[in-house]
Coordinates of C-alpha atoms in Angstrom, one line a residue:
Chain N
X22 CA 125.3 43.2 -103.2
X23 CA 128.5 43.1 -104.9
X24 CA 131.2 44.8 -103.4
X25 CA 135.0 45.2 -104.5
X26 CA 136.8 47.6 -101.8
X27 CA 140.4 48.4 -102.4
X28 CA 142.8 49.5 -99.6
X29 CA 146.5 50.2 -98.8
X30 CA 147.0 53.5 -101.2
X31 CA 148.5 56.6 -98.9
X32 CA 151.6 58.3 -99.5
X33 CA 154.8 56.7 -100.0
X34 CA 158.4 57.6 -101.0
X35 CA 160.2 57.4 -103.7
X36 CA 161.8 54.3 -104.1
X37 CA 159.5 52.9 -101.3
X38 CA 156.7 49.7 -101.4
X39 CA 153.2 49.1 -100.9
X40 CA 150.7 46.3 -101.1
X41 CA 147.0 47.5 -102.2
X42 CA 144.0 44.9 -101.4
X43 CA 141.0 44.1 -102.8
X44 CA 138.6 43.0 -101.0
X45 CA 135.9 41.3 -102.8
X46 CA 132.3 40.3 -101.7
X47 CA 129.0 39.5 -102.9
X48 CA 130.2 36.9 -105.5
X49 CA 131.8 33.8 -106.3
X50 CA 135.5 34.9 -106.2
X51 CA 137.5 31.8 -106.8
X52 CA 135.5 31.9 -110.4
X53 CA 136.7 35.0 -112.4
X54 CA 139.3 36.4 -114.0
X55 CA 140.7 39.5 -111.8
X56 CA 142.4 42.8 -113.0
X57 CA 143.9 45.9 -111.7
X58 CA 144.0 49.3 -113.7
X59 CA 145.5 52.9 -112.3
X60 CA 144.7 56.3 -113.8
X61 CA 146.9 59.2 -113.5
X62 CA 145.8 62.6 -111.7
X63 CA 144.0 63.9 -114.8
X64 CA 145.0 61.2 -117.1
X65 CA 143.4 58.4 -118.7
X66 CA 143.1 54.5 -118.0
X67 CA 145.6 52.7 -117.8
X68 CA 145.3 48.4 -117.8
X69 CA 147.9 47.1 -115.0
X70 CA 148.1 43.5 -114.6
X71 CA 145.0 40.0 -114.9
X72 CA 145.5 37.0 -112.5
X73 CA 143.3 34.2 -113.9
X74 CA 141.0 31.9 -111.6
X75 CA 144.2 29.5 -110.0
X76 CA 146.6 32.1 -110.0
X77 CA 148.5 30.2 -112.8
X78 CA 148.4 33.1 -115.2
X79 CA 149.4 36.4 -114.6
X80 CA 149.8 39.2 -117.2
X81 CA 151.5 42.5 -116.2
X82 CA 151.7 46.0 -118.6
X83 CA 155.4 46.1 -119.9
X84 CA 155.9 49.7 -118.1
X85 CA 155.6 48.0 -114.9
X86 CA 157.1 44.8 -115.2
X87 CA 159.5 43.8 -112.7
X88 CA 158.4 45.9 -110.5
X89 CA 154.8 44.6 -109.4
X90 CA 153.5 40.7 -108.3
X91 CA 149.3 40.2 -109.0
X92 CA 148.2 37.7 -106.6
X93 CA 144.7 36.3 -105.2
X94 CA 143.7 34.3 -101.9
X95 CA 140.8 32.7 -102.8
X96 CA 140.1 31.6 -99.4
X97 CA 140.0 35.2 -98.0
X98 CA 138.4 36.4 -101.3
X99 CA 141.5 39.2 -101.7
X100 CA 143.1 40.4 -104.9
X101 CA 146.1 41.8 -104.0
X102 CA 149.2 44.0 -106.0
X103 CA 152.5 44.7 -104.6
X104 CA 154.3 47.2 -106.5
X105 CA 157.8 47.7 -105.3
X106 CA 160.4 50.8 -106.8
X107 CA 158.0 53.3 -106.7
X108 CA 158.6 56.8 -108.8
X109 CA 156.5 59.7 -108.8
X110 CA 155.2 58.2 -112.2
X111 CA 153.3 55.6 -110.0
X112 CA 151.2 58.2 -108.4
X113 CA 147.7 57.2 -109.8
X114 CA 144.6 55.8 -108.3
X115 CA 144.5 51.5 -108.1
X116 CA 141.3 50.1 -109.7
X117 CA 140.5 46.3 -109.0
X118 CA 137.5 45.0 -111.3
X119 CA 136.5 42.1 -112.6
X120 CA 136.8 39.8 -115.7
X121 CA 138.7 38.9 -118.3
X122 CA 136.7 40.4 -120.9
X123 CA 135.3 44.3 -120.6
X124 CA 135.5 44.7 -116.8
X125 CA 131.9 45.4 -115.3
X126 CA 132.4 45.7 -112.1
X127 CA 135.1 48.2 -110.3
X128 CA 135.9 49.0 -106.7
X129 CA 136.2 52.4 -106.1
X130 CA 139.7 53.2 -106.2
X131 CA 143.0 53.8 -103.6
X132 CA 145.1 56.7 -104.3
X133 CA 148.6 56.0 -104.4
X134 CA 151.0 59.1 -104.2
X135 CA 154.4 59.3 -104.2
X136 CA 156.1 61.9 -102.9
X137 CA 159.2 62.7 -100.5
Chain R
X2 CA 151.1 46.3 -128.3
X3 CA 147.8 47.2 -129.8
X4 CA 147.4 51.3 -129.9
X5 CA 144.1 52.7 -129.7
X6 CA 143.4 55.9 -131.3
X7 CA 140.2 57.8 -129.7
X8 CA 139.2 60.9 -131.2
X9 CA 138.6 63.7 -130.5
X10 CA 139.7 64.7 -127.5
X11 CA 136.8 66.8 -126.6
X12 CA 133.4 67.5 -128.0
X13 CA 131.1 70.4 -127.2
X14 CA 127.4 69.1 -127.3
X15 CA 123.8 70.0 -126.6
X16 CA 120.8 68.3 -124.9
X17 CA 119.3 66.3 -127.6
X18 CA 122.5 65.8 -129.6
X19 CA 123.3 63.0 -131.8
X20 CA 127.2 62.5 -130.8
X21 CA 129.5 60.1 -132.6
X22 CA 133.3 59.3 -130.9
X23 CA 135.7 57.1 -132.8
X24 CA 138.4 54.4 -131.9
X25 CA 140.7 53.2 -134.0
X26 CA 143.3 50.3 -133.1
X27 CA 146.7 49.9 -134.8
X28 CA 145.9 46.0 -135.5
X29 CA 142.5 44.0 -136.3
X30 CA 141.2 43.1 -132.5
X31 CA 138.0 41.2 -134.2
X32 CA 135.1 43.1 -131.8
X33 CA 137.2 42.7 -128.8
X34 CA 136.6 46.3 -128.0
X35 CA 134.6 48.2 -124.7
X36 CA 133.5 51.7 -124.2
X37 CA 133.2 52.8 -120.7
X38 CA 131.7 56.6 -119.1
X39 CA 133.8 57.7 -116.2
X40 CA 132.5 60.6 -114.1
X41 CA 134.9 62.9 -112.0
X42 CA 136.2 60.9 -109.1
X43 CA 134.1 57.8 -109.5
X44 CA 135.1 54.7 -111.2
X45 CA 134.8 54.3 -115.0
X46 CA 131.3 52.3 -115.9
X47 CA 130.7 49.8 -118.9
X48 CA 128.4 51.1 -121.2
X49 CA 129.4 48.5 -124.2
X50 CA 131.4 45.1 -124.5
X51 CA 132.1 43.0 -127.6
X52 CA 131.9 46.2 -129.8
X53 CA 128.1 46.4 -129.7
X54 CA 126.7 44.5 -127.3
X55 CA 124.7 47.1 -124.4
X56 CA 125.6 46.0 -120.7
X57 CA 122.9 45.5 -118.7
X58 CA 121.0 48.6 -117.4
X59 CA 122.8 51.0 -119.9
X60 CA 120.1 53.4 -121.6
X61 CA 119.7 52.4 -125.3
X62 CA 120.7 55.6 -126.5
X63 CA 123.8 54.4 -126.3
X64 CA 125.3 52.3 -129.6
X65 CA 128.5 50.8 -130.5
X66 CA 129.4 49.5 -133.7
X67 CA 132.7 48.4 -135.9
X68 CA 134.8 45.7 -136.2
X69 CA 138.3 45.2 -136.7
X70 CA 140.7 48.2 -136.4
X71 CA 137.4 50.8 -136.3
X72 CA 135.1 51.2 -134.2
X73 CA 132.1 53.9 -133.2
X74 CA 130.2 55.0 -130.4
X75 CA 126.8 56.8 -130.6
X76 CA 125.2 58.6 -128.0
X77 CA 121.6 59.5 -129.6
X78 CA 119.7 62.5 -127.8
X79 CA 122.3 63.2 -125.8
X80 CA 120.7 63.8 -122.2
X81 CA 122.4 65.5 -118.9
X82 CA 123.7 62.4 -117.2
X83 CA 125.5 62.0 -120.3
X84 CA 128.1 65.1 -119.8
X85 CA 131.7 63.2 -119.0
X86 CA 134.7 61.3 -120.4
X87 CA 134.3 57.8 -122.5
X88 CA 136.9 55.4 -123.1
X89 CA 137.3 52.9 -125.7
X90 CA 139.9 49.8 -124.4
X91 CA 141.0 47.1 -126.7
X92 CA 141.0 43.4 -124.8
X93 CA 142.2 41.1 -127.4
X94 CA 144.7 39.4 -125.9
X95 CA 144.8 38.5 -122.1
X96 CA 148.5 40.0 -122.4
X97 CA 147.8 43.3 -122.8
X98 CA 145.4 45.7 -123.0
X99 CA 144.8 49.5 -123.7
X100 CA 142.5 51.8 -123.8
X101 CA 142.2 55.4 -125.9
X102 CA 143.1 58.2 -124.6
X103 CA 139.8 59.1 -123.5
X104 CA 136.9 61.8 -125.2
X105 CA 135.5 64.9 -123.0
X106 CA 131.9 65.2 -123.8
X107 CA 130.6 68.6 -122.6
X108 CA 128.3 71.0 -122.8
X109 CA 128.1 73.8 -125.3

């Protein structure tokens, strides 16, 4: 069974850190595209950032850049996003999924929620 | 960036309905285009990829169709399991994606 489990969401404060995980199982890791999406409380979709395969290609959404990293261990089979600076703008939930192409598998989802 | 343009917002429908939602993208994006059904508090689902193509295990009511900057999708007798939001997202470039601002299907 294919499994991708996110972790590290909870409540942070403005201006604060976090690293979410995703923990992925049940397929061949190293051999996709990854991606991370968020969505609002009540709002829509919103695409974050892709790592390819290697890790040698990372795209990030221009409202974010600067402020978050994309990463991958492929020997742990974790997907990983750091976002630093956080406002209460960042309070979402944190979607990993897979692909580079329309994403067909999701985990299902960390809340992240900032708030003094 | 590409904009995508979903409408409308929200549509009233009945058990057995033929319901049509419509995306449209700023710039041509070829049929690099996915509709997904998101449910409250779970994780969105692909329904179609590559404008028209049904993912696996999706019922064949569903249909998507266009190319370019417009795109359609088409629920056809519209059943129970159907009530909840779609989105279209636009992934022509690995740079950047988008999706619409989502379409609340519920019932009349």
């Amino acid at each position: 069974e294919v499994r991708l489990v996110e972790s590290g969401g909870g409540v942070v404060q403005p201006g604060g850190s976090l690293r979410l995980s995703c923990e992925v199982s049940g397929l061949t890791f190293r051999s996709y595209w990854m991606t991370w999406f968020r969505q609002a409380p009540g709002k829509g979709l919103e695409w974050v950032a892709n790592i390819n395969k290697d890790a040698t290609e990372k795209y990030y959404v221009d409202s974010m850049k600067g402020r978050i990293t994309i990463s991958r261990d492929n020997t742990k089979n974790i997907l990983y996003l750091q976002v630093n600076s956080l406002t209460a703008e960042d309070t979402a939930v944190y979607y990993c999924s897979r692909g580079i192409a329309a994403s067909d598998l999701w985990g299902q989802g960390t809340l992240v929620t900032v708030s003094s | 960036d590409i904009q995508m343009t979903q409408s409308p917002s929200t549509l009233s429908a009945s058990v057995g309905d033929r319901v049509t939602i419509t995306c449209r993208a700023s710039q041509t994006i070829s049929t690099w285009l996915a509709w997904y059904q998101q449910k409250p508090g779970k994780a969105p689902r692909l329904l179609i990829y590559k404008a028209s193509t049904l993912e696996i295990g999706v019922p064949s009511r569903f249909s998507g169709s266009g190319s370019g900057t417009e795109f359609t999708l088409t629920i056809s007798n519209l059943q129970p399991d159907d009530f909840a939001t779609y989105y279209c997202q636009q992934y022509n470039s690995y740079s950047s994606w988008t999706f619409g601002q989502g379409t609340k299907v519920d019932i009349k």
